[in-house]
Coordinates of C-alpha atoms in Angstrom, one line a residue:
M1 CA 20.3 35.1 24.0
T2 CA 21.2 38.3 25.7
W3 CA 19.7 39.5 28.9
K4 CA 19.9 43.3 29.2
R5 CA 17.7 43.8 32.3
I6 CA 18.4 41.5 35.2
V7 CA 16.8 41.4 38.6
L8 CA 18.5 39.8 41.6
C9 CA 16.3 38.9 44.6
T10 CA 18.2 38.8 47.9
D11 CA 17.5 38.0 51.5
F12 CA 21.3 38.4 52.4
S13 CA 21.7 34.7 52.8
D14 CA 24.7 32.7 51.5
S15 CA 22.4 31.4 48.7
S16 CA 21.6 35.0 47.7
N17 CA 25.3 36.0 47.8
N18 CA 26.0 33.2 45.4
A19 CA 23.1 34.4 43.2
F20 CA 24.5 37.9 43.3
K21 CA 27.9 36.7 41.8
I22 CA 26.1 34.9 39.0
A23 CA 23.7 37.9 38.3
L24 CA 26.6 40.3 38.2
E25 CA 28.6 38.1 35.8
I26 CA 25.6 37.9 33.5
T27 CA 25.0 41.6 33.7
K28 CA 28.6 42.4 32.8
K29 CA 28.8 39.9 29.9
N30 CA 25.6 41.4 28.4
Q31 CA 26.4 45.0 29.3
G32 CA 23.0 45.1 31.0
K33 CA 21.3 46.7 33.9
L34 CA 21.1 45.0 37.3
D35 CA 18.3 45.7 39.8
I36 CA 18.9 44.3 43.3
I37 CA 15.7 43.8 45.3
H38 CA 15.1 43.0 48.9
V39 CA 11.6 42.7 50.4
R40 CA 11.2 43.1 54.1
E41 CA 8.2 41.3 55.5
P42 CA 6.1 43.6 57.7
I43 CA 6.6 43.4 61.4
L44 CA 3.3 43.0 63.2
N45 CA 3.6 43.1 66.9
P46 CA 0.9 44.6 69.1
L47 CA 3.5 45.3 71.8
I48 CA 5.3 47.8 69.6
T49 CA 2.4 50.1 68.9
T50 CA -1.3 50.1 69.6
G51 CA -1.9 49.9 65.8
G52 CA -0.4 46.4 65.6
G53 CA 2.7 47.4 63.6
L54 CA 5.5 49.9 63.3
S55 CA 4.9 53.6 62.9
S56 CA 5.5 55.0 59.4
E57 CA 8.7 56.8 60.7
A58 CA 10.0 53.5 62.1
I59 CA 9.2 51.7 58.8
E60 CA 11.0 54.4 56.8
S61 CA 14.0 54.2 59.1
T62 CA 14.1 50.4 58.8
L63 CA 13.8 50.5 55.0
K64 CA 16.7 53.0 54.9
N65 CA 18.8 50.7 57.0
I66 CA 18.1 47.9 54.6
E67 CA 19.1 50.1 51.7
E68 CA 22.4 50.9 53.4
K69 CA 23.0 47.1 53.9
L70 CA 22.3 46.6 50.2
K71 CA 24.9 49.2 49.4
E72 CA 27.4 47.6 51.7
E73 CA 26.8 44.0 50.7
Y74 CA 26.3 44.4 47.0
G75 CA 26.9 48.0 45.8
S76 CA 30.4 48.1 47.1
K77 CA 31.2 45.0 45.0
I78 CA 29.9 46.4 41.7
D79 CA 32.3 48.2 39.2
S80 CA 31.5 51.8 38.5
N81 CA 30.8 50.9 34.8
V82 CA 27.9 48.6 35.7
D83 CA 24.4 50.2 35.7
Y84 CA 22.5 49.0 38.8
K85 CA 19.7 50.0 41.0
L86 CA 18.9 49.0 44.7
V87 CA 15.2 48.4 45.5
V88 CA 13.7 47.9 48.9
K89 CA 10.1 47.0 49.3
E90 CA 7.9 45.9 52.2
G91 CA 5.3 43.2 52.0
H92 CA 5.1 39.5 51.1
P93 CA 8.4 38.7 49.3
S94 CA 7.1 36.7 46.4
T95 CA 4.1 39.0 45.8
E96 CA 6.2 42.2 45.9
I97 CA 8.9 40.7 43.7
I98 CA 6.3 39.5 41.1
N99 CA 4.7 42.9 41.1
Y100 CA 8.1 44.6 40.6
L101 CA 8.9 42.2 37.7
K102 CA 5.6 43.0 36.0
E103 CA 6.3 46.7 36.4
I104 CA 9.8 46.8 34.9
N105 CA 9.6 43.8 32.5
P106 CA 13.1 42.4 32.9
D107 CA 14.7 39.7 30.7
L108 CA 15.9 37.5 33.7
V109 CA 15.4 37.2 37.4
V110 CA 18.1 35.5 39.5
T111 CA 17.4 34.1 43.0
G112 CA 19.0 31.7 45.3
S113 CA 17.4 28.4 46.1
S114 CA 15.4 28.3 49.3
G115 CA 16.8 27.0 52.5
S116 CA 13.3 26.3 53.7
S117 CA 12.3 22.8 54.7
G118 CA 9.8 20.9 56.7
M119 CA 6.2 22.1 57.4
G120 CA 6.8 25.8 56.5
L121 CA 7.8 24.8 53.0
V122 CA 4.8 22.4 52.6
I123 CA 2.3 25.1 53.8
F124 CA 3.8 28.2 52.2
G125 CA 6.1 27.0 49.5
S126 CA 9.4 28.8 48.9
T127 CA 9.8 32.3 47.6
S128 CA 11.9 31.0 44.7
R129 CA 9.3 28.5 43.8
R130 CA 6.6 31.1 43.7
I131 CA 8.8 33.4 41.6
S132 CA 9.6 30.7 39.1
S133 CA 5.9 29.9 38.6
K134 CA 4.6 33.4 38.3
A135 CA 7.4 35.5 36.9
P136 CA 6.8 37.2 33.5
C137 CA 10.4 36.4 32.4
N138 CA 13.1 33.8 32.6
V139 CA 14.1 32.7 36.1
L140 CA 17.5 31.4 37.2
I141 CA 17.5 29.7 40.6
T142 CA 21.0 29.2 41.8
R143 CA 22.3 26.7 44.4
R144 CA 24.8 27.5 47.0
K145 CA 28.1 25.6 46.4
K146 CA 28.6 22.9 49.0
S147 CA 32.0 23.1 50.8

């Protein structure tokens, strides 16, 4: 099986960095295209603005900063002959990722395993779990190598 369109989901964690290495290797072997997506959860703080969140200018600036971080963390490690795209969204991570996957119809999505534990995991589940159950394509959940 060849995977021509691969999506990497990242939160900049060690687990995501490991998933990046695997997604990049798969992309290179298949001469495919790699989309790297990060979803920033909205910041809702009534102390910041009277509207209960950040202004549109502040959000735009924050999303640009995240795009720059994607370029530094991942774009700088990708050979010039690899076709890739950096994607930054705002919203609930698994929802935005699933919507993006449905929009572009990739062959494979790669994500790191969640580091969540305890009550948060029980109540909300992990992003990788939600992606694996709702993605319209194959899902590869990678584990961080133990030292």
